Coordinates of C-alpha atoms and ligand atoms in Angstrom, one line a residue:
X1 CA -5.4 15.3 9.7
X2 CA -7.7 14.3 12.7
X3 CA -6.6 14.8 16.3
X4 CA -2.8 15.1 17.0
X5 CA -1.7 11.7 18.2
X6 CA -5.4 10.5 17.9
X7 CA -4.2 7.4 16.2
X8 CA -2.4 6.6 19.4
X9 CA -5.5 6.6 21.5
X10 CA -8.0 5.1 18.9
X11 CA -8.1 1.8 17.4
X12 CA -9.6 1.2 13.9
X13 CA -13.0 -0.1 14.5
X14 CA -15.4 -0.5 11.5
X15 CA -19.2 -0.9 11.9
X16 CA -20.5 -4.4 12.5
X17 CA -22.4 -6.1 9.7
X18 CA -25.9 -7.5 10.2
X19 CA -25.6 -11.0 11.8
X20 CA -25.2 -13.9 9.2
X21 CA -28.3 -15.7 10.4
X22 CA -30.3 -12.5 9.8
X23 CA -29.1 -11.2 6.6
X24 CA -29.5 -14.6 4.9
X25 CA -33.2 -14.1 5.4
X26 CA -33.3 -11.1 3.1
X27 CA -31.5 -9.1 0.3
X28 CA -31.2 -5.8 2.5
X29 CA -27.7 -4.4 2.7
X30 CA -25.5 -6.4 5.0
X31 CA -23.3 -3.2 6.0
X32 CA -24.9 -0.8 8.8
X33 CA -24.2 2.8 8.9
X34 CA -22.0 4.4 11.4
X35 CA -22.9 7.0 13.9
X36 CA -21.8 10.5 13.7
X37 CA -19.6 10.0 16.9
X38 CA -18.2 6.9 15.8
X39 CA -17.2 8.5 12.5
X40 CA -15.8 11.5 14.4
X41 CA -13.8 9.1 16.7
X42 CA -12.5 7.0 13.6
X43 CA -11.6 10.4 11.6
X44 CA -9.4 11.4 14.7
X45 CA -7.0 8.7 13.7
X46 CA -6.1 10.4 10.5
X47 CA -2.5 11.8 11.3
X48 CA -0.5 14.6 9.9
X49 CA 1.3 12.2 7.8
X50 CA 2.7 15.3 5.6
X51 CA 2.4 13.5 2.1
X52 CA -0.9 11.7 2.0
X53 CA -0.6 8.6 -0.1
X54 CA -4.4 7.7 0.4
X55 CA -5.1 10.7 -1.9
X56 CA -2.8 9.3 -4.4
X57 CA -4.3 5.8 -4.0
X58 CA -7.9 7.0 -4.7
X59 CA -8.5 7.2 -8.7
X60 CA -10.5 10.3 -8.3
X61 CA -8.1 11.9 -5.8
X62 CA -10.6 12.6 -3.0
X63 CA -9.4 15.1 -0.4
X64 CA -9.2 12.3 2.4
X65 CA -7.0 14.0 5.0
X66 CA -8.9 17.2 4.6
X67 CA -12.4 15.8 5.3
X68 CA -11.2 13.5 7.7
X69 CA -10.1 16.5 9.7
X70 CA -13.6 18.3 9.3
X71 CA -15.4 15.1 10.3
X72 CA -13.5 14.8 13.5
X73 CA -14.3 18.5 14.3
X74 CA -17.9 18.0 13.2
X75 CA -17.8 20.3 10.4
X76 CA -20.0 18.0 8.1
X77 CA -21.0 20.6 5.6
X78 CA -17.6 21.6 4.9
X79 CA -16.7 18.0 4.5
X80 CA -19.3 17.6 2.0
X81 CA -18.1 20.3 0.0
X82 CA -14.7 18.8 -0.3
X83 CA -16.2 15.3 -0.8
X84 CA -18.4 16.3 -3.6
X85 CA -15.7 18.3 -5.4
X86 CA -14.1 15.2 -6.4
X87 CA -16.9 12.3 -6.3
X88 CA -20.0 12.3 -8.0
X89 CA -21.5 9.3 -6.1
X90 CA -20.0 9.1 -2.7
X91 CA -22.9 7.1 -1.4
X92 CA -22.0 4.3 -4.0
X93 CA -18.1 4.2 -3.4
X94 CA -18.6 4.7 0.5
X95 CA -20.4 1.5 0.4
X96 CA -18.8 -0.7 -2.1
X97 CA -15.5 0.6 -3.1
X98 CA -12.7 -1.9 -2.3
X99 CA -11.0 1.3 -0.7
X100 CA -7.8 1.5 -2.7
X101 CA -6.9 4.5 -0.6
X102 CA -6.9 2.4 2.7
X103 CA -4.0 0.2 1.2
X104 CA -1.8 3.3 0.8
X105 CA -2.8 5.1 4.1
X106 CA 0.6 6.1 5.8
X107 CA -0.9 4.8 9.2
X108 CA -1.5 1.4 7.5
X109 CA 2.6 0.9 7.4
X110 CA 2.6 -0.1 10.9
X111 CA -0.8 0.1 12.3
X112 CA -4.4 -0.5 10.9
X113 CA -5.4 2.2 8.4
X114 CA -8.0 4.9 8.9
X115 CA -11.4 3.7 7.9
X116 CA -11.8 5.9 5.2
X117 CA -14.5 4.4 3.1
X118 CA -16.8 4.4 6.0
X119 CA -15.9 7.9 6.8
X120 CA -16.9 8.9 3.2
X121 CA -20.0 7.0 3.4
X122 CA -20.8 8.8 6.8
X123 CA -20.4 12.3 5.3
X124 CA -22.7 11.9 2.3
X125 CA -25.4 10.0 4.5
X126 CA -25.3 12.7 7.1
X127 CA -25.8 15.4 4.1
X128 CA -28.9 13.4 2.6
X129 CA -30.5 12.8 6.2
X130 CA -30.1 16.7 6.9
X131 CA -31.4 17.7 3.5
X132 CA -28.0 19.5 2.7
X133 CA -28.1 17.8 -1.0
X134 CA -30.5 19.9 -3.1
X135 CA -30.9 19.9 -6.9
X136 CA -28.6 22.5 -8.4
X137 CA -29.5 23.0 -12.2
X138 CA -26.9 25.1 -13.8
X139 CA -27.6 28.8 -14.1
X140 CA -26.8 28.9 -17.7
X141 CA -27.1 26.5 -20.5
X142 CA -24.4 26.5 -23.4
X143 CA -27.0 25.3 -26.1
X144 CA -24.7 22.3 -26.9
X145 CA -26.1 18.9 -26.7
X146 CA -24.4 15.7 -25.8
X147 CA -25.6 12.1 -26.1
X148 CA -24.4 9.5 -23.5
X149 CA -24.9 5.9 -24.5
X150 CA -25.1 3.8 -21.4
X151 CA -26.1 4.8 -17.8
X152 CA -23.4 3.0 -15.8
X153 CA -21.1 4.9 -13.2
X154 CA -19.1 6.2 -16.0
X155 CA -22.0 7.6 -18.1
X156 CA -23.8 8.8 -14.8
X157 CA -20.6 10.9 -13.5
X158 CA -20.0 12.0 -17.2
X159 CA -23.7 13.2 -17.4
X160 CA -23.3 15.1 -13.9
X161 CA -20.4 16.7 -14.9
X162 CA -21.5 17.9 -18.3
X163 CA -24.8 19.1 -16.9
X164 CA -23.0 21.1 -14.3
X165 CA -21.0 22.8 -17.3
X166 CA -24.4 24.1 -18.7
X167 CA -24.7 21.4 -21.6
X168 CA -27.9 19.5 -22.3
X169 CA -27.2 16.0 -21.5
X170 CA -29.4 13.2 -22.8
X171 CA -28.6 9.5 -21.6
X172 CA -29.7 6.6 -23.6
X173 CA -29.8 3.1 -21.9
X174 CA -30.8 -0.1 -23.3
X175 CA -32.1 -1.5 -20.1
X176 CA -35.4 -0.5 -18.6
X177 CA -33.8 1.4 -15.7
X178 CA -30.9 3.5 -15.1
X179 CA -27.6 2.5 -13.3
X180 CA -25.8 -0.3 -15.5
X181 CA -24.0 -2.7 -13.2
X182 CA -24.9 -0.8 -10.2
X183 CA -28.5 -1.6 -11.0
X184 CA -28.5 -5.2 -12.5
X185 CA -25.2 -6.6 -11.5
X186 CA -24.4 -5.8 -8.0
X187 CA -27.0 -7.4 -5.6
X188 CA -29.0 -5.5 -2.9
X189 CA -27.2 -7.0 0.0
X190 CA -24.2 -4.7 -1.2
X191 CA -26.1 -1.8 -2.7
X192 CA -29.9 -1.2 -2.2
X193 CA -31.4 0.2 -5.2
X194 CA -33.0 3.2 -3.2
X195 CA -29.6 4.6 -2.8
X196 CA -29.3 4.7 -6.7
X197 CA -32.7 6.1 -7.0
X198 CA -32.2 8.7 -4.5
X199 CA -29.2 9.9 -6.7
X200 CA -31.1 9.5 -10.1
X201 CA -33.8 11.7 -8.9
X202 CA -31.5 14.4 -8.1
X203 CA -29.8 14.2 -11.4
X204 CA -33.0 14.5 -13.3
X205 CA -34.3 17.6 -11.2
X206 CA -30.9 19.0 -12.2
X207 CA -31.9 18.7 -15.9
X208 CA -30.3 15.5 -17.0
X209 CA -32.7 13.6 -19.7
X210 CA -32.8 9.8 -19.4
X211 CA -34.2 7.7 -22.2
X212 CA -34.4 3.9 -21.2
X213 CA -35.3 0.9 -23.2
X214 CA -33.4 2.3 -26.1
X215 CA -30.6 0.0 -27.5
X216 CA -28.4 2.6 -29.6
X217 CA -27.3 0.8 -32.7
X218 CA -30.7 -1.0 -32.8
X219 CA -33.8 1.0 -32.0
X220 CA -31.7 4.2 -32.6
X221 CA -29.0 4.5 -35.0
X222 CA -25.6 6.2 -34.3
X223 CA -26.3 8.4 -37.6
X224 CA -29.3 9.9 -35.6
X225 CA -27.1 10.8 -32.9
X226 CA -24.4 12.3 -34.8
X227 CA -27.0 14.3 -36.7
X228 CA -28.7 15.6 -33.6
X229 CA -26.0 16.1 -31.1
X230 CA -22.8 18.1 -30.8
X231 CA -21.0 15.2 -29.2
X232 CA -21.4 11.6 -28.2
X233 CA -19.9 9.7 -25.6
X234 CA -20.1 5.9 -25.5
X235 CA -20.0 4.3 -22.0
X236 CA -21.6 1.0 -22.8
X237 CA -19.4 -1.2 -20.2
X238 CA -17.5 -4.3 -20.9
X239 CA -20.5 -6.7 -21.7
X240 CA -18.9 -9.8 -23.3
X241 CA -18.3 -12.5 -20.6
X242 CA -15.6 -15.0 -20.7
X243 CA -17.1 -18.4 -21.7
X244 CA -15.8 -21.8 -20.7
X245 CA -16.0 -23.9 -24.1
X246 CA -15.5 -27.4 -22.8
X247 CA -17.6 -30.4 -23.5
X248 CA -21.2 -30.3 -21.8
X249 CA -21.1 -26.6 -22.1
X250 CA -24.5 -26.5 -24.1
X251 CA -26.3 -28.4 -20.9
X252 CA -28.9 -26.4 -19.3
X253 CA -28.5 -25.3 -15.9
X254 CA -24.9 -23.7 -16.9
X255 CA -25.4 -19.9 -16.8
X256 CA -23.3 -16.7 -17.1
X257 CA -22.9 -14.8 -14.0
X258 CA -24.6 -11.6 -15.0
X259 CA -27.7 -13.6 -16.6
X260 CA -28.2 -14.9 -13.0
X261 CA -27.6 -11.4 -11.2
X262 CA -29.8 -9.5 -13.5
X263 CA -32.8 -11.8 -12.5
X264 CA -31.9 -11.9 -9.0
X265 CA -32.0 -8.1 -9.1
X266 CA -35.2 -8.1 -11.0
X267 CA -36.8 -10.6 -8.5
X268 CA -35.8 -8.3 -5.5
X269 CA -37.5 -5.6 -7.3
X270 CA -40.7 -7.6 -7.5
X271 CA -40.3 -8.1 -11.3
X272 CA -41.7 -11.2 -12.6
X273 CA -39.4 -13.7 -14.6
X274 CA -41.0 -16.0 -17.0
X275 CA -40.9 -19.6 -15.5
X276 CA -39.1 -21.2 -18.6
X277 CA -36.4 -18.3 -18.0
X278 CA -35.9 -18.6 -14.3
X279 CA -32.5 -19.1 -12.9
X280 CA -33.0 -20.1 -9.2
X281 CA -30.7 -21.8 -6.7
X282 CA -33.5 -23.0 -4.4
X283 CA -32.9 -26.2 -3.0
X284 CA -29.8 -26.8 -5.7
X285 CA -26.3 -27.7 -5.5
X286 CA -24.4 -24.8 -7.1
X287 CA -21.0 -24.3 -8.3
X288 CA -19.5 -21.0 -9.0
X289 CA -16.6 -21.2 -11.5
X290 CA -14.5 -18.0 -10.8
X291 CA -13.0 -16.8 -7.7
X292 CA -13.5 -13.1 -8.1
X293 CA -15.9 -10.4 -6.9
X294 CA -18.8 -11.3 -9.3
X295 CA -18.4 -15.0 -8.3
X296 CA -18.7 -13.9 -4.4
X297 CA -21.9 -11.9 -5.3
X298 CA -23.3 -14.9 -7.0
X299 CA -22.5 -17.0 -4.0
X300 CA -24.3 -14.5 -1.5
X301 CA -27.3 -14.6 -3.9
X302 CA -27.3 -18.6 -4.1
X303 CA -27.2 -18.8 -0.2
X304 CA -30.2 -16.2 -0.1
X305 CA -32.1 -18.1 -2.5
X306 CA -32.0 -21.2 -0.4
X307 CA -29.2 -23.5 -2.2
X308 CA -28.5 -26.8 -0.9
X309 CA -24.6 -26.2 -1.0
X310 CA -22.4 -23.8 -2.9
X311 CA -18.9 -24.4 -4.0
X312 CA -16.8 -21.7 -5.7
X313 CA -13.8 -22.9 -7.7
X314 CA -10.9 -20.7 -9.1
X315 CA -8.1 -21.7 -11.6
X316 CA -5.6 -19.8 -10.2
X317 CA -3.6 -20.2 -6.7
X318 CA -5.0 -18.8 -3.5
X319 CA -3.9 -15.3 -3.2
X320 CA -1.6 -14.5 0.0
X321 CA -3.3 -13.2 3.1
X322 CA -1.1 -10.2 3.5
X323 CA 1.2 -8.1 1.5
X324 CA 4.0 -9.7 -0.5
X325 CA 7.4 -7.9 -1.6
X326 CA 5.7 -7.8 -5.2
X327 CA 3.2 -5.4 -3.7
X328 CA 4.9 -3.1 -1.1
X329 CA 3.2 -0.4 0.4
X330 CA 1.4 2.1 -0.9
X331 CA 0.7 -0.2 -3.9
X332 CA -2.9 -2.0 -4.0
X333 CA -2.0 -5.4 -3.0
X334 CA -3.3 -8.8 -4.6
X335 CA -4.7 -10.3 -1.6
X336 CA -7.2 -13.2 -0.8
X337 CA -10.4 -11.5 0.0
X338 CA -13.2 -12.6 2.3
X339 CA -16.2 -11.0 1.2
X340 CA -19.2 -10.9 3.2
X341 CA -20.9 -13.5 1.3
X342 CA -17.9 -16.0 1.9
X343 CA -18.7 -15.2 5.5
X344 CA -22.1 -16.8 4.8
X345 CA -21.0 -20.2 4.0
X346 CA -20.1 -22.4 1.0
X347 CA -16.9 -23.9 0.1
X348 CA -13.9 -22.3 -1.8
X349 CA -11.5 -23.9 -3.8
X350 CA -8.5 -22.9 -5.7
X351 CA -6.0 -24.1 -8.4
X352 CA -9.0 -26.0 -9.9
X353 CA -9.6 -26.5 -13.8
X354 CA -13.0 -27.5 -15.1
X355 CA -12.4 -30.2 -17.8
X356 CA -16.0 -31.2 -18.6
X357 CA -19.7 -31.0 -17.8
X358 CA -21.8 -34.1 -17.9
X359 CA -25.8 -34.2 -17.3
X360 CA -29.0 -36.2 -18.0
X361 CA -31.9 -35.5 -20.0
X362 CA -30.0 -32.3 -21.1
X363 CA -29.3 -30.7 -17.6
X364 CA -26.1 -30.3 -16.0
X365 CA -25.4 -32.9 -13.2
X366 CA -21.7 -32.9 -12.7
X367 CA -18.4 -31.2 -13.3
X368 CA -15.2 -33.2 -14.2
X369 CA -12.4 -31.0 -12.6
X370 CA -8.7 -31.5 -12.2
X371 CA -6.2 -29.8 -9.6
X372 CA -3.5 -27.7 -11.3
X373 CA -0.8 -28.9 -9.1
X374 CA 1.4 -31.6 -10.3
X375 CA 2.0 -33.0 -6.8
X376 CA -1.6 -33.8 -6.0
X377 CA -2.3 -37.7 -5.7
X378 CA -6.2 -37.3 -6.5
X379 CA -5.8 -34.6 -9.3
X380 CA -8.9 -35.7 -10.8
X381 CA -12.2 -35.3 -9.0
X382 CA -15.8 -34.6 -9.6
X383 CA -18.5 -32.1 -8.4
X384 CA -21.9 -32.7 -8.4
X385 CA -24.1 -29.6 -9.5
X386 CA -27.7 -28.7 -10.5
X387 CA -26.7 -25.0 -11.3
X388 CA -23.2 -24.0 -12.6
X389 CA -22.6 -20.0 -12.8
X390 CA -19.8 -19.0 -15.1
X391 CA -18.2 -16.0 -13.3
X392 CA -15.1 -15.9 -15.4
X393 CA -14.8 -12.2 -16.0
X394 CA -15.3 -9.9 -19.0
X395 CA -13.7 -9.6 -22.3
X396 CA -14.5 -6.5 -24.0
X397 CA -17.6 -4.6 -25.2
X398 CA -20.2 -6.0 -27.4
X399 CA -19.5 -5.4 -31.1
X400 CA -22.7 -5.8 -32.7
X401 CA -25.0 -3.2 -33.6
X402 CA -23.4 0.3 -32.4
X403 CA -19.9 -0.6 -32.9
X404 CA -20.3 -2.5 -36.2
X405 CA -22.1 0.7 -37.4
X406 CA -19.4 3.2 -36.4
X407 CA -16.4 1.3 -37.3
X408 CA -14.2 2.7 -34.3
X409 CA -10.8 1.5 -33.9
X410 CA -10.1 -0.9 -31.0
X411 CA -7.3 -1.5 -28.7
X412 CA -5.2 -4.9 -28.8
X413 CA -7.6 -6.1 -25.9
X414 CA -10.7 -5.3 -28.1
X415 CA -11.7 -2.3 -26.0
X416 CA -12.4 1.1 -27.7
X417 CA -9.3 2.9 -28.7
X418 CA -9.0 6.6 -27.6
X419 CA -6.7 9.4 -27.8
X420 CA -5.4 10.9 -24.4
X421 CA -8.6 13.3 -24.8
X422 CA -10.9 10.4 -24.7
X423 CA -11.9 10.8 -28.3
X424 CA -12.4 7.6 -30.4
X425 CA -11.1 7.3 -34.0
X426 CA -14.2 9.4 -35.1
X427 CA -14.1 12.8 -34.4
X428 CA -16.7 14.1 -31.6
X429 CA -17.4 10.6 -30.7
X430 CA -15.7 9.9 -27.3
X431 CA -15.9 6.8 -24.7
X432 CA -15.1 6.2 -21.2
X433 CA -15.5 3.5 -18.6
X434 CA -15.2 -0.2 -18.7
X435 CA -15.8 -0.1 -22.5
X436 CA -12.4 2.0 -22.8
X437 CA -10.7 0.8 -20.0
X438 CA -11.6 -2.8 -19.7
X439 CA -13.4 -4.5 -16.8
X440 CA -12.6 -2.5 -13.7
X441 CA -14.0 -1.0 -10.7
X442 CA -16.8 1.7 -10.0
X443 CA -14.2 4.5 -8.7
X444 CA -12.4 3.9 -12.0
X445 CA -15.6 4.5 -13.9
X446 CA -16.4 7.6 -12.0
X447 CA -12.8 8.7 -12.8
X448 CA -13.3 8.1 -16.5
X449 CA -16.4 9.9 -16.7
X450 CA -15.1 12.9 -14.9
X451 CA -12.0 13.2 -17.3
X452 CA -13.9 12.5 -20.3
X453 CA -16.4 15.1 -19.3
X454 CA -13.5 17.8 -18.9
X455 CA -12.3 16.8 -22.5
X456 CA -15.6 16.9 -24.0
X457 CA -16.4 20.4 -22.5
X458 CA -12.9 21.6 -23.7
X459 CA -13.8 20.1 -27.3
X460 CA -17.0 21.9 -27.2
X461 CA -16.2 25.3 -25.9
X462 CA -12.4 25.6 -26.4
X463 CA -11.6 25.5 -22.4
X464 CA -13.1 23.8 -19.5
X465 CA -13.5 24.7 -15.9
X466 CA -14.4 21.1 -14.9
X467 CA -11.8 19.3 -13.3
X468 CA -9.7 16.8 -15.1
X469 CA -10.4 14.2 -12.4
Ligands
FAD501 C1 -21.4 -8.5 -10.6 C2 -20.5 -7.3 -10.5 C3 -20.3 -6.8 -9.3 C4 -19.3 -5.8 -9.3 N1 -19.1 -5.2 -7.9 C5 -18.2 -4.2 -7.7 C6 -17.9 -3.7 -6.6 O1 -18.5 -4.1 -5.5 N2 -17.1 -2.5 -6.3 C7 -16.8 -1.9 -7.5 O2 -16.0 -1.0 -7.4 N3 -17.1 -2.5 -8.9 C8 -17.6 -3.6 -8.9 N4 -18.0 -4.1 -10.2 C9 -17.2 -3.5 -11.3 C10 -18.2 -2.2 -11.8 O3 -19.7 -2.4 -11.5 C11 -18.1 -1.8 -13.0 O4 -16.4 -1.6 -13.5 C12 -18.7 -0.6 -13.6 O5 -20.1 -0.6 -13.4 C13 -18.4 0.0 -14.9 O6 -19.1 1.1 -15.4 P1 -19.3 1.5 -16.8 O7 -20.4 2.7 -16.7 O8 -18.2 1.6 -17.3 O9 -20.5 0.3 -17.2 P2 -21.7 -0.4 -16.9 O10 -21.9 -0.3 -15.4 O11 -21.5 -1.9 -17.5 O12 -22.9 0.3 -17.7 C14 -22.9 0.1 -19.0 C15 -24.4 0.5 -19.5 O13 -24.5 0.7 -20.8 C16 -25.9 0.1 -21.3 N5 -25.7 -0.1 -22.9 C17 -24.8 -1.1 -23.1 N6 -24.9 -1.2 -24.7 C18 -26.0 -0.2 -24.7 C19 -26.5 0.4 -26.2 N7 -26.3 0.0 -27.2 N8 -27.5 1.4 -26.0 C20 -27.6 1.9 -24.6 N9 -27.4 1.5 -23.6 C21 -26.5 0.3 -23.5 C22 -25.9 -1.1 -20.5 O14 -27.3 -1.5 -20.4 C23 -25.2 -0.7 -19.2 O15 -26.6 -0.1 -18.4 C24 -18.8 -5.2 -10.4 C25 -19.1 -5.9 -11.5 C26 -19.9 -6.9 -11.8 C27 -20.1 -7.4 -13.1
SF4_502 S1 -13.6 6.4 -3.7 FE1 -12.7 4.5 -2.8 S2 -10.4 4.8 -3.1 FE2 -11.4 6.9 -3.1 S3 -11.8 7.7 -1.0 FE3 -13.6 6.4 -1.3 S4 -13.1 4.4 -0.9 FE4 -11.2 5.3 -0.9

């Protein structure tokens, strides 16, 4: 806990994001870092609640009340030790986790919850600034070698844990850079890429080997990995986007969200995109179909690229602004989220179904839509658009290549089926992250990686000192 009755004296106060007029001019992070004094004061609000449901709400079981107390008292190094005992990448979750924990904070029952996510970020950034995080390669190597396919948060947390256990870990990544969606999906205004580089440099110094631009199943066959490695873990993500197969889908100017976001991230990183492949919102009327977080990221990118106007439409009804009886505390509630991208402009519409695209000279110009409510008098309407982004979520992992070669069993959603020890239908081949769980969150990917590491370690050695989460 923090200060006894601190919550009675101090109000919840989050850090101020950069002003909209400034942040729209660049792709730099919207959020700003808290000062130590601010974090100490906010941590003091953590009360002696007895049963900390925040710990239950966090998928990696972060020791939240304990490190809040240490922050309040200014014991930053000890707070760091506790934080890194359960979380491999607090600098990432501290920036972009939806903070499931804060919805189950006991203080949140009748007051504003503790700023847990910001306190988490404050600890890890303090540690980086003070040089407290040094590479810690394992003292002894076990002689076992593990191949990890995919370098998103699941593959990276898995690699970190297995390396700590002394195994030699080689990560294969088909993209030219490490990080998965952290690198090429999530825009810099949520997560600047130096944050990722800083962590990858540490992992490299600790002995993890990274091989980029290697698509396993294509350039490198799974047969080779099976021969050369003692265990393999697939953490390829959930890469197949949901499509909208309606009339006019073939027109140019209609793109999947990830194709748009990958390019946007590459451009921010000064990479050149061939002109005939370029997807850019400058001066365009943009429609984002899909009301979720990926759609929100596209809205933010489109505004920064200088879109003429941006409309985001969603098929489902607008979620409630506050908890409903279906989601009582301490459950993570389904709520209408206003992301920082929504604060920056654009129109949001719910209960809208897109029936048809039309265009001229092969390019999209219009969406024919219908409101999904019977009572509406003007149910049918049109939206003019020069660029349409499909942000309708993801279905399952890509099957071509690696999965075709391995013939692994799938679950009923088309994701990889594993037993409780994360092993697939083939002995020695494991899977974790979105590929196994389905489209999810970074903190769940880290949790999956940590659990899979424990199971792989046990499979190789017979027992494991790695925590199960
Ligand atoms: C646009 C977007 C924004 C998001 N924002 C947030 C957010 O703000 N907060 C949050 O908590 N979650 C967010 N998420 C969800 C989160 O990013 C994912 O749940 C998480 O990245 C899944 O991690 P993963 O490691 O399982 O897979 P991924 O991150 O998808 O990584 C998989 C990696 O495997 C590689 N790969 C695939 N096939 C092969 C192959 N054959 N050989 C070698 N490598 C291969 C891919 O190139 C990729 O790098 C977002 C998702 C998207 C799409
Ligand atoms: S990882 Fe997410 S859920 Fe866990 S403590 Fe941090 S912000 Fe909360």
